[in-house]
Short mmCIF file of C-alpha atoms in Angstrom, two decimals:
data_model
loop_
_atom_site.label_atom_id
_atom_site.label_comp_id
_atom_site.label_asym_id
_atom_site.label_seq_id
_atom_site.Cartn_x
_atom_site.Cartn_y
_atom_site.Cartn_z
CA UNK A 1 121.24 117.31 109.54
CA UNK A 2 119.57 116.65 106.13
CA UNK A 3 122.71 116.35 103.55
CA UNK A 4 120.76 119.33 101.04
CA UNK A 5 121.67 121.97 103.44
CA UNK A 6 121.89 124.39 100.73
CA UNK A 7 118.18 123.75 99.63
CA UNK A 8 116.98 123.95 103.09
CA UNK A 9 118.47 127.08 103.90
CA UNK A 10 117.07 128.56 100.24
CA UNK A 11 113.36 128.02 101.78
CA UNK A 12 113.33 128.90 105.26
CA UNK A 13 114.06 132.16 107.68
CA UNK A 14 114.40 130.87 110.73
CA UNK A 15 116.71 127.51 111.23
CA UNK A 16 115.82 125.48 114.39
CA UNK A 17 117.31 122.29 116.22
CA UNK A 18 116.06 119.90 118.31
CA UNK A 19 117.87 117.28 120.12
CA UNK A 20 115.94 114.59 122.34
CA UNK A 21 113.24 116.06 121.61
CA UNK A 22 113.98 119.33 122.61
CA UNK A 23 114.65 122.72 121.48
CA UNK A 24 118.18 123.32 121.54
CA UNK A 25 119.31 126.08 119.11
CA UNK A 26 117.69 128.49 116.72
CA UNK A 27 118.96 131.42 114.59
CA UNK A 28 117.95 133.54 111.49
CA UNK A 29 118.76 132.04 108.55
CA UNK A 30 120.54 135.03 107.65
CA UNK A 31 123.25 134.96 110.73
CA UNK A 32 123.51 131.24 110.22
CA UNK A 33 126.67 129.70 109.25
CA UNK A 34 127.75 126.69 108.22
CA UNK A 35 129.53 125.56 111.36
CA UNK A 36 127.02 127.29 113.71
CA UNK A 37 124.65 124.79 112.07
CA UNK A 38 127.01 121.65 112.46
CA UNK A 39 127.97 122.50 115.40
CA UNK A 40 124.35 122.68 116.65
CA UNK A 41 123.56 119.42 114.86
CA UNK A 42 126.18 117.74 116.44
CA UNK A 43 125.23 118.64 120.09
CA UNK A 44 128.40 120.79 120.27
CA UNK A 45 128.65 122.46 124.00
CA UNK A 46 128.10 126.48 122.47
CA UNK A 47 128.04 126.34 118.85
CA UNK A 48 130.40 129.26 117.05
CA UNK A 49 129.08 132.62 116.02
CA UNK A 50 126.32 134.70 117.85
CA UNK A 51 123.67 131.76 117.56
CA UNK A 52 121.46 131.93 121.03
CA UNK A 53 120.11 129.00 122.33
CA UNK A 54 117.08 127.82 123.36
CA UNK A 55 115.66 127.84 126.61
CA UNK A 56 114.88 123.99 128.02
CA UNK A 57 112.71 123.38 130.89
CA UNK A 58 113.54 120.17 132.76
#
């Protein structure tokens, strides 16, 4: 997670993370929060909030 979070979030619409990799979360912008982004930085198990995550293929 880049440490200007605030600046990030002022330029984009959709917020995407990837782990490994892989795809693992992604959200509007708009319905983001702060701890549905942490938690999906962190590799949380289901991050808070009504985030949806991505599909992975094995």
């Amino acid at each position: 997670m880049p440490h200007r979070v605030d600046e990030v979030r002022s330029l984009v619409d959709r917020i995407l993370v990837m782990r490994d990799g892989r795809l693992v979360f992604q959200q509007e912008n708009s319905a983001a929060t702060e701890d549905t982004l942490m938690s999906a930085g962190i590799g949380a198990s289901e991050p808070s909030g009504s985030g949806r995550r991505a599909a992975t293929s094995a």
